[in-house]
Structures are given as structure tokens and as C-alpha cells.
Amino acid sequence: MLEWAQNQSDLWQFIVIFIIAFAPWMDVSIVVPIGVAWGLPPMGVAITAFTGNLLLVLLLGFFFKQFYTWREKRRKEKGITEPSKKEKKSKEIWEKYGIPGLALLAPLLVGTDIAAVLALTFGSSRFNVISWMTVSLAVWTAVFTIGSVYGFSFLNII
């Protein structure tokens, strides 16, 4: 899919960037460098990736109860009783640093969508989770956009 998108118009490339950013487990840390490497305008890539990722976090925040019920039912069907490594890591961060720490470290360690669901599971308020995840996404989108532009230009890729 990425090769196909790379050969399309800018509009289609931005649509692909948005879809990838909206997909679960795909964070700005992956999406922004892809868009910048394709030669798309970095500010457009940043806004598109941020919007796609934020939309997923908002949907998870607003429909958490339904998602949680579905997820638990699915885990029981598969016989999963223990938390995953990412869940354990997120719980440690949440207990040590609270929701701000989890939100700011999420894109690097577990992903913003997973961190948002886990923070809600741990009992954080919906408002705090969405607020901190938005701040985190904005910060990390800027970091990865600037890093991609300067990193790729340093390597003479763009």
C-alpha cells in the first residue's frame, strides 16, 4: 500500500497518511517520517497525522465503555487472563507519573491509543485522558516533524 501511495497525487498521499494515523497502533512516530520521506509538506503531514491520531483517541475516549466491554469479551473468548507487556508497562508508568507521564511517554513506549484505553481502565477521567493525550500528540507531532525534516535533509533523502 505504501508503494502505491507514494506514486499517487499529494491528495491521495495525505488521505493515506490520515488513514494510517487513524489506524490503531500507528502513532505519529511512524506516520510523520513516512509523510516527510514522501516529500509532502511537513506542516501538512503534521496536521494530518495529528488529526488522524487525535480522532482515534477521541473516539476511544467517548466510546470507552462499549470498547472495554467488547475487548473484555474478546479476551475471555481467547482465554487471555494476564495483562500484556504493554499493559504492565503502562500501569507502572501510570502509578509512578500519573496521567501526564503516561500521556507524554505513550508515543514512545506503548502508543497513544493503547495508553488512552489503559488510563481510562485505571480510573482516570475521560477529560484528563483526552486533554493529556492531545497535549502529548501535539508535542510529539512537532518533535517527529522537526526531527524527520532535519534528519532526512541531513541524510540527503529529501
GROMACS .gro file of C-alpha atoms in nm:
model
  158
    1MET     CA    1   0.000   0.000   0.000
    2LEU     CA    2   0.281   0.241   0.084
    3GLU     CA    3   0.445   0.198  -0.256
    4TRP     CA    4   0.112   0.259  -0.428
    5ALA     CA    5   0.051   0.573  -0.222
    6GLN     CA    6   0.399   0.705  -0.289
    7ASN     CA    7   0.323   0.715  -0.662
    8GLN     CA    8  -0.011   0.898  -0.622
    9SER     CA    9  -0.101   1.265  -0.606
   10ASP     CA   10  -0.046   1.466  -0.290
   11LEU     CA   11  -0.416   1.445  -0.203
   12TRP     CA   12  -0.411   1.065  -0.206
   13GLN     CA   13  -0.089   1.063  -0.007
   14PHE     CA   14  -0.248   1.283   0.260
   15ILE     CA   15  -0.552   1.053   0.267
   16VAL     CA   16  -0.322   0.754   0.322
   17ILE     CA   17  -0.133   0.944   0.595
   18PHE     CA   18  -0.463   1.019   0.769
   19ILE     CA   19  -0.583   0.657   0.745
   20ILE     CA   20  -0.253   0.521   0.875
   21ALA     CA   21  -0.253   0.772   1.163
   22PHE     CA   22  -0.613   0.679   1.247
   23ALA     CA   23  -0.533   0.308   1.250
   24PRO     CA   24  -0.483   0.155   1.594
   25TRP     CA   25  -0.120   0.107   1.699
   26MET     CA   26   0.010   0.354   1.441
   27ASP     CA   27   0.145   0.666   1.603
   28VAL     CA   28   0.287   0.993   1.478
   29SER     CA   29   0.632   0.845   1.541
   30ILE     CA   30   0.576   0.624   1.236
   31VAL     CA   31   0.336   0.827   1.023
   32VAL     CA   32   0.515   1.162   1.022
   33PRO     CA   33   0.851   1.027   0.897
   34ILE     CA   34   0.669   0.837   0.620
   35GLY     CA   35   0.493   1.153   0.500
   36VAL     CA   36   0.808   1.363   0.517
   37ALA     CA   37   1.008   1.095   0.334
   38TRP     CA   38   0.745   1.101   0.056
   39GLY     CA   39   0.830   1.469   0.010
   40LEU     CA   40   0.497   1.605   0.132
   41PRO     CA   41   0.491   1.945   0.301
   42PRO     CA   42   0.594   1.880   0.663
   43MET     CA   43   0.329   2.109   0.813
   44GLY     CA   44   0.056   1.930   0.616
   45VAL     CA   45   0.190   1.591   0.724
   46ALA     CA   46   0.199   1.705   1.087
   47ILE     CA   47  -0.157   1.835   1.082
   48THR     CA   48  -0.290   1.529   0.900
   49ALA     CA   49  -0.111   1.278   1.126
   50PHE     CA   50  -0.210   1.469   1.441
   51THR     CA   51  -0.574   1.484   1.330
   52GLY     CA   52  -0.592   1.114   1.244
   53ASN     CA   53  -0.433   1.007   1.572
   54LEU     CA   54  -0.641   1.250   1.779
   55LEU     CA   55  -0.965   1.133   1.617
   56LEU     CA   56  -0.889   0.777   1.727
   57VAL     CA   57  -0.815   0.891   2.083
   58LEU     CA   58  -1.138   1.094   2.091
   59LEU     CA   59  -1.345   0.800   1.968
   60LEU     CA   60  -1.183   0.568   2.222
   61GLY     CA   61  -1.245   0.825   2.496
   62PHE     CA   62  -1.610   0.883   2.411
   63PHE     CA   63  -1.693   0.517   2.344
   64PHE     CA   64  -1.468   0.365   2.610
   65LYS     CA   65  -1.739   0.168   2.789
   66GLN     CA   66  -1.852  -0.003   2.468
   67PHE     CA   67  -1.493  -0.067   2.361
   68TYR     CA   68  -1.397  -0.201   2.705
   69THR     CA   69  -1.694  -0.440   2.713
   70TRP     CA   70  -1.611  -0.570   2.363
   71ARG     CA   71  -1.241  -0.603   2.449
   72GLU     CA   72  -1.301  -0.796   2.771
   73LYS     CA   73  -1.543  -1.032   2.598
   74ARG     CA   74  -1.287  -1.093   2.324
   75ARG     CA   75  -1.007  -1.154   2.576
   76LYS     CA   76  -1.223  -1.410   2.761
   77GLU     CA   77  -1.302  -1.589   2.436
   78LYS     CA   78  -0.930  -1.613   2.360
   79GLY     CA   79  -0.851  -1.724   2.715
   80ILE     CA   80  -0.635  -1.421   2.792
   81THR     CA   81  -0.632  -1.360   3.167
   82GLU     CA   82  -0.298  -1.189   3.222
   83PRO     CA   83  -0.220  -0.830   3.121
   84SER     CA   84   0.012  -0.787   2.823
   85LYS     CA   85   0.365  -0.645   2.850
   86LYS     CA   86   0.239  -0.309   2.722
   87GLU     CA   87  -0.040  -0.308   2.980
   88LYS     CA   88   0.206  -0.385   3.260
   89LYS     CA   89   0.447  -0.116   3.139
   90SER     CA   90   0.163   0.138   3.113
   91LYS     CA   91   0.040   0.053   3.464
   92GLU     CA   92   0.391   0.109   3.605
   93ILE     CA   93   0.419   0.446   3.432
   94TRP     CA   94   0.067   0.547   3.537
   95GLU     CA   95   0.134   0.456   3.901
   96LYS     CA   96   0.466   0.639   3.904
   97TYR     CA   97   0.391   0.951   3.696
   98GLY     CA   98   0.012   0.966   3.666
   99ILE     CA   99  -0.178   1.050   3.352
  100PRO     CA  100   0.062   1.330   3.242
  101GLY     CA  101   0.358   1.093   3.248
  102LEU     CA  102   0.172   0.815   3.072
  103ALA     CA  103   0.043   1.053   2.805
  104LEU     CA  104   0.383   1.209   2.737
  105LEU     CA  105   0.567   0.875   2.725
  106ALA     CA  106   0.295   0.686   2.538
  107PRO     CA  107   0.404   0.752   2.176
  108LEU     CA  108   0.748   0.614   2.254
  109LEU     CA  109   0.652   0.316   2.468
  110VAL     CA  110   0.301   0.184   2.403
  111GLY     CA  111   0.114   0.413   2.164
  112THR     CA  112  -0.136   0.686   2.241
  113ASP     CA  113  -0.443   0.475   2.168
  114ILE     CA  114  -0.333   0.193   2.398
  115ALA     CA  115  -0.229   0.441   2.667
  116ALA     CA  116  -0.566   0.621   2.645
  117VAL     CA  117  -0.761   0.297   2.687
  118LEU     CA  118  -0.539   0.184   2.972
  119ALA     CA  119  -0.558   0.519   3.151
  120LEU     CA  120  -0.936   0.502   3.133
  121THR     CA  121  -0.920   0.143   3.258
  122PHE     CA  122  -0.703   0.252   3.551
  123GLY     CA  123  -0.971   0.504   3.650
  124SER     CA  124  -0.856   0.835   3.502
  125SER     CA  125  -1.128   1.078   3.400
  126ARG     CA  126  -1.221   1.099   3.033
  127PHE     CA  127  -1.149   1.475   3.029
  128ASN     CA  128  -0.798   1.431   3.174
  129VAL     CA  129  -0.713   1.146   2.939
  130ILE     CA  130  -0.828   1.329   2.627
  131SER     CA  131  -0.663   1.656   2.738
  132TRP     CA  132  -0.327   1.500   2.818
  133MET     CA  133  -0.326   1.279   2.510
  134THR     CA  134  -0.396   1.587   2.295
  135VAL     CA  135  -0.102   1.773   2.454
  136SER     CA  136   0.119   1.468   2.412
  137LEU     CA  137   0.022   1.423   2.048
  138ALA     CA  138   0.088   1.790   1.974
  139VAL     CA  139   0.432   1.778   2.137
  140TRP     CA  140   0.537   1.452   1.975
  141THR     CA  141   0.399   1.550   1.635
  142ALA     CA  142   0.616   1.863   1.644
  143VAL     CA  143   0.920   1.665   1.762
  144PHE     CA  144   0.884   1.398   1.494
  145THR     CA  145   0.811   1.652   1.220
  146ILE     CA  146   1.117   1.862   1.302
  147GLY     CA  147   1.329   1.551   1.355
  148SER     CA  148   1.217   1.400   1.025
  149VAL     CA  149   1.278   1.716   0.825
  150TYR     CA  150   1.624   1.776   0.967
  151GLY     CA  151   1.714   1.406   0.983
  152PHE     CA  152   1.615   1.332   0.624
  153SER     CA  153   1.776   1.650   0.494
  154PHE     CA  154   2.095   1.563   0.684
  155LEU     CA  155   2.094   1.221   0.519
  156ASN     CA  156   2.013   1.384   0.182
  157ILE     CA  157   1.694   1.179   0.149
  158ILE     CA  158   1.469   1.478   0.086
   0.00000   0.00000   0.00000
